[in-house]
Amino acid sequence: MIGETSLNELEEAEAKYRGMFDNAVEGIYQSTPDGRYLTVNAALARLYGYNQPDELINQVADIQNEIYLDPTMRGQFQRQIEQAGFVRGLEYQVRRRDGRVIWISESARAVYDTAGNVRYYEGFIDDITARKDAEAERAQLEQQRLQAQKLEAIGMLAGGMVHDFNNILCAILGYTDLSLADKKVTGRTRENLNAVLHSAQRAKDLIGRILTFSRPTEPARYPIKLGAVVEEGVKLLNAMLPSSITINLAIRTEKDVVMADATEMHQIIMNLGTNAKHAMSRQGGRLDYELDIVYLNPAQARPFSIPPGPYVHLIVRDTGHGMPREIVNRIFEPFFTTKAPGRGTGLGLAVVHKIVTRSGGHIHVESEEGKGTTFHIHLPHSLQPLAPPKREENQLLPGRRERILVVDDEVPVLSMMQQQLHKMKYRVITRADSLAALETFRAEPEKFDLIITDHTMPFLQGAELAEKLGEIRHDLPVILMTGLNQPPSFVGSSYAPLRSVVAKPINFFELSHRLREFLDKPNGAE
């Protein structure tokens, strides 16, 4: 009777254990040290993509190479469990029966025989893929936040220097252009001046790149066909890149309208092309530009921190040397470059990143050493009608002996402006002080047809001077010059229709058009 009772209790305990084993939500197993499953529950079989526990036991003969994504993790697991007798919360990736990779967390212990040898391991396994995906998404968002903070900090630093740099470049470019206009300047002197002009232009372009991510205001954007910009950029790259690099263009959609600045989009095409050129400079290769339209659902858009919806998808792919992950993680940092000293500023990809993100899009990169690099850019698709083409301003329009008062506290810039405007057939009076300029105008307000003034000056800033001049003569046109990264605004001014802003260094083709727009109007007309 006693034996019968003990047997029943044993059967009940075994059934209770079997029920817990079979119905547990986490995976439970026993396995041999050499990598075979002895027993597994239904949860573990389902986790690895098998219908029944027996399928998993019979079909997996080598856990290390058939389950582990990184087989070396098996060795780490065994070292830990044999040194301490157990492992707790070991996280790694495994490959399911269908090939899908998931993350698991494993806790296990070693079971020993009487001689102290490991008989088998037994443990619990949880699927932590959802948590790992959420952690990766948070890490990506944090990386994007840190990147934005870096750009903001460098932008503030750079923005503070831009005004002074632009004044210096304004004088260098202006005087060099004046010297080259003299036909008597020939031979080596002309060559030297052209070299100065070329170097100053490079400096101007560099300042422009810095402004791209330091400018707090947004550039004007219009509906443009991105495909047309890509085609234009590819034509230029075909002429620039060596014959060892083949460029292929595939535009697969007509729905390629985006709200963007065409010049900025062109800059993206050229910067990525130049980047690819450096990656393929030794062995040559292939550069692909592909354009299509895609719809990103909420799950696809969430990791990019952009709303779901239709996006124009630009792919730029090269067959260059590729990059290791530690380089990929830093390529959008301003001033970071892998090029030799003197071969690059490290601003190109930082500028691309800034343009894309402030255009409401996202950029990410895929790269592997020896297998090339692919950039993916998503820009929101626009249904707005296309903007009219911009007017070309590459012709210098001459003056008609109109009298202009030029105001700038930088005497070299003032002298250069006077010479340039004389060359354009204007009569010019200059003042290096805003208060002196105000007194000169107040003495003879009808003497001047237009005022050109710098904005950043002692006493009265240019915008303030323009207001006081307007109070004296309401029909007076005023053009502000500025080297600031945030141009002054005339919003709210009664004289706004007769006010305009040009950036330093001065583009005299553009300035000549602005002058004629004001001076060719009937007196006081808007």
PDB file of N, CA and C in Angstrom, residues 151-184:
ATOM      1  N   LEU A 151      26.403  69.450 -35.114  1.00  0.00           N
ATOM      2  CA  LEU A 151      26.236  70.395 -36.219  1.00  0.00           C
ATOM      3  C   LEU A 151      25.860  71.780 -35.701  1.00  0.00           C
ATOM      4  N   GLU A 152      24.987  71.803 -34.690  1.00  0.00           N
ATOM      5  CA  GLU A 152      24.563  73.089 -34.139  1.00  0.00           C
ATOM      6  C   GLU A 152      25.736  73.816 -33.486  1.00  0.00           C
ATOM      7  N   ALA A 153      26.544  73.069 -32.704  1.00  0.00           N
ATOM      8  CA  ALA A 153      27.684  73.687 -32.019  1.00  0.00           C
ATOM      9  C   ALA A 153      28.705  74.221 -33.013  1.00  0.00           C
ATOM     10  N   ILE A 154      29.034  73.403 -34.013  1.00  0.00           N
ATOM     11  CA  ILE A 154      30.007  73.848 -35.012  1.00  0.00           C
ATOM     12  C   ILE A 154      29.421  74.980 -35.838  1.00  0.00           C
ATOM     13  N   GLY A 155      28.113  74.898 -36.095  1.00  0.00           N
ATOM     14  CA  GLY A 155      27.459  75.962 -36.847  1.00  0.00           C
ATOM     15  C   GLY A 155      27.521  77.298 -36.144  1.00  0.00           C
ATOM     16  N   MET A 156      27.329  77.283 -34.820  1.00  0.00           N
ATOM     17  CA  MET A 156      27.408  78.531 -34.045  1.00  0.00           C
ATOM     18  C   MET A 156      28.817  79.108 -34.110  1.00  0.00           C
ATOM     19  N   LEU A 157      29.818  78.222 -33.977  1.00  0.00           N
ATOM     20  CA  LEU A 157      31.204  78.676 -34.044  1.00  0.00           C
ATOM     21  C   LEU A 157      31.515  79.236 -35.428  1.00  0.00           C
ATOM     22  N   ALA A 158      31.128  78.482 -36.454  1.00  0.00           N
ATOM     23  CA  ALA A 158      31.426  78.904 -37.824  1.00  0.00           C
ATOM     24  C   ALA A 158      30.671  80.174 -38.184  1.00  0.00           C
ATOM     25  N   GLY A 159      29.397  80.241 -37.757  1.00  0.00           N
ATOM     26  CA  GLY A 159      28.597  81.413 -38.093  1.00  0.00           C
ATOM     27  C   GLY A 159      29.185  82.703 -37.561  1.00  0.00           C
ATOM     28  N   GLY A 160      29.850  82.614 -36.406  1.00  0.00           N
ATOM     29  CA  GLY A 160      30.458  83.819 -35.845  1.00  0.00           C
ATOM     30  C   GLY A 160      31.646  84.325 -36.641  1.00  0.00           C
ATOM     31  N   MET A 161      32.279  83.431 -37.414  1.00  0.00           N
ATOM     32  CA  MET A 161      33.448  83.840 -38.194  1.00  0.00           C
ATOM     33  C   MET A 161      33.102  84.222 -39.629  1.00  0.00           C
ATOM     34  N   VAL A 162      31.910  83.856 -40.068  1.00  0.00           N
ATOM     35  CA  VAL A 162      31.557  84.005 -41.480  1.00  0.00           C
ATOM     36  C   VAL A 162      31.609  85.458 -41.938  1.00  0.00           C
ATOM     37  N   HIS A 163      31.119  86.377 -41.113  1.00  0.00           N
ATOM     38  CA  HIS A 163      31.079  87.780 -41.526  1.00  0.00           C
ATOM     39  C   HIS A 163      32.473  88.292 -41.856  1.00  0.00           C
ATOM     40  N   ASP A 164      33.435  88.021 -40.959  1.00  0.00           N
ATOM     41  CA  ASP A 164      34.804  88.502 -41.196  1.00  0.00           C
ATOM     42  C   ASP A 164      35.428  87.840 -42.416  1.00  0.00           C
ATOM     43  N   PHE A 165      35.211  86.533 -42.567  1.00  0.00           N
ATOM     44  CA  PHE A 165      35.751  85.843 -43.736  1.00  0.00           C
ATOM     45  C   PHE A 165      35.180  86.423 -45.033  1.00  0.00           C
ATOM     46  N   ASN A 166      33.893  86.684 -45.024  1.00  0.00           N
ATOM     47  CA  ASN A 166      33.259  87.183 -46.248  1.00  0.00           C
ATOM     48  C   ASN A 166      33.737  88.584 -46.600  1.00  0.00           C
ATOM     49  N   ASN A 167      34.012  89.425 -45.609  1.00  0.00           N
ATOM     50  CA  ASN A 167      34.564  90.747 -45.900  1.00  0.00           C
ATOM     51  C   ASN A 167      35.959  90.631 -46.520  1.00  0.00           C
ATOM     52  N   ILE A 168      36.757  89.708 -45.968  1.00  0.00           N
ATOM     53  CA  ILE A 168      38.099  89.510 -46.523  1.00  0.00           C
ATOM     54  C   ILE A 168      38.019  89.001 -47.958  1.00  0.00           C
ATOM     55  N   LEU A 169      37.162  88.011 -48.180  1.00  0.00           N
ATOM     56  CA  LEU A 169      37.026  87.446 -49.523  1.00  0.00           C
ATOM     57  C   LEU A 169      36.428  88.449 -50.500  1.00  0.00           C
ATOM     58  N   CYS A 170      35.554  89.288 -49.994  1.00  0.00           N
ATOM     59  CA  CYS A 170      34.951  90.316 -50.845  1.00  0.00           C
ATOM     60  C   CYS A 170      36.034  91.204 -51.444  1.00  0.00           C
ATOM     61  N   ALA A 171      36.990  91.608 -50.605  1.00  0.00           N
ATOM     62  CA  ALA A 171      38.076  92.459 -51.090  1.00  0.00           C
ATOM     63  C   ALA A 171      39.010  91.689 -52.027  1.00  0.00           C
ATOM     64  N   ILE A 172      39.378  90.458 -51.644  1.00  0.00           N
ATOM     65  CA  ILE A 172      40.300  89.671 -52.472  1.00  0.00           C
ATOM     66  C   ILE A 172      39.720  89.420 -53.857  1.00  0.00           C
ATOM     67  N   LEU A 173      38.486  88.945 -53.899  1.00  0.00           N
ATOM     68  CA  LEU A 173      37.860  88.635 -55.187  1.00  0.00           C
ATOM     69  C   LEU A 173      37.650  89.895 -56.012  1.00  0.00           C
ATOM     70  N   GLY A 174      37.201  90.951 -55.345  1.00  0.00           N
ATOM     71  CA  GLY A 174      36.914  92.191 -56.073  1.00  0.00           C
ATOM     72  C   GLY A 174      38.158  92.810 -56.680  1.00  0.00           C
ATOM     73  N   TYR A 175      39.231  92.939 -55.901  1.00  0.00           N
ATOM     74  CA  TYR A 175      40.468  93.549 -56.413  1.00  0.00           C
ATOM     75  C   TYR A 175      41.122  92.670 -57.481  1.00  0.00           C
ATOM     76  N   THR A 176      41.071  91.351 -57.293  1.00  0.00           N
ATOM     77  CA  THR A 176      41.652  90.464 -58.302  1.00  0.00           C
ATOM     78  C   THR A 176      40.903  90.586 -59.621  1.00  0.00           C
ATOM     79  N   ASP A 177      39.595  90.652 -59.542  1.00  0.00           N
ATOM     80  CA  ASP A 177      38.783  90.809 -60.752  1.00  0.00           C
ATOM     81  C   ASP A 177      39.093  92.136 -61.437  1.00  0.00           C
ATOM     82  N   LEU A 178      39.257  93.187 -60.658  1.00  0.00           N
ATOM     83  CA  LEU A 178      39.609  94.491 -61.238  1.00  0.00           C
ATOM     84  C   LEU A 178      40.966  94.437 -61.933  1.00  0.00           C
ATOM     85  N   SER A 179      41.916  93.770 -61.309  1.00  0.00           N
ATOM     86  CA  SER A 179      43.255  93.675 -61.902  1.00  0.00           C
ATOM     87  C   SER A 179      43.227  92.874 -63.202  1.00  0.00           C
ATOM     88  N   LEU A 180      42.440  91.800 -63.230  1.00  0.00           N
ATOM     89  CA  LEU A 180      42.356  90.988 -64.438  1.00  0.00           C
ATOM     90  C   LEU A 180      41.620  91.709 -65.565  1.00  0.00           C
ATOM     91  N   ALA A 181      40.798  92.693 -65.212  1.00  0.00           N
ATOM     92  CA  ALA A 181      40.097  93.466 -66.242  1.00  0.00           C
ATOM     93  C   ALA A 181      41.038  94.415 -66.982  1.00  0.00           C
ATOM     94  N   ASP A 182      42.214  94.659 -66.420  1.00  0.00           N
ATOM     95  CA  ASP A 182      43.204  95.541 -67.059  1.00  0.00           C
ATOM     96  C   ASP A 182      43.967  94.749 -68.117  1.00  0.00           C
ATOM     97  N   LYS A 183      43.791  95.092 -69.374  1.00  0.00           N
ATOM     98  CA  LYS A 183      44.423  94.354 -70.478  1.00  0.00           C
ATOM     99  C   LYS A 183      45.950  94.447 -70.459  1.00  0.00           C
ATOM    100  N   LYS A 184      46.459  95.410 -69.718  1.00  0.00           N
ATOM    101  CA  LYS A 184      47.919  95.547 -69.647  1.00  0.00           C
ATOM    102  C   LYS A 184      48.551  94.466 -68.781  1.00  0.00           C
TER     103      LYS A 184
END
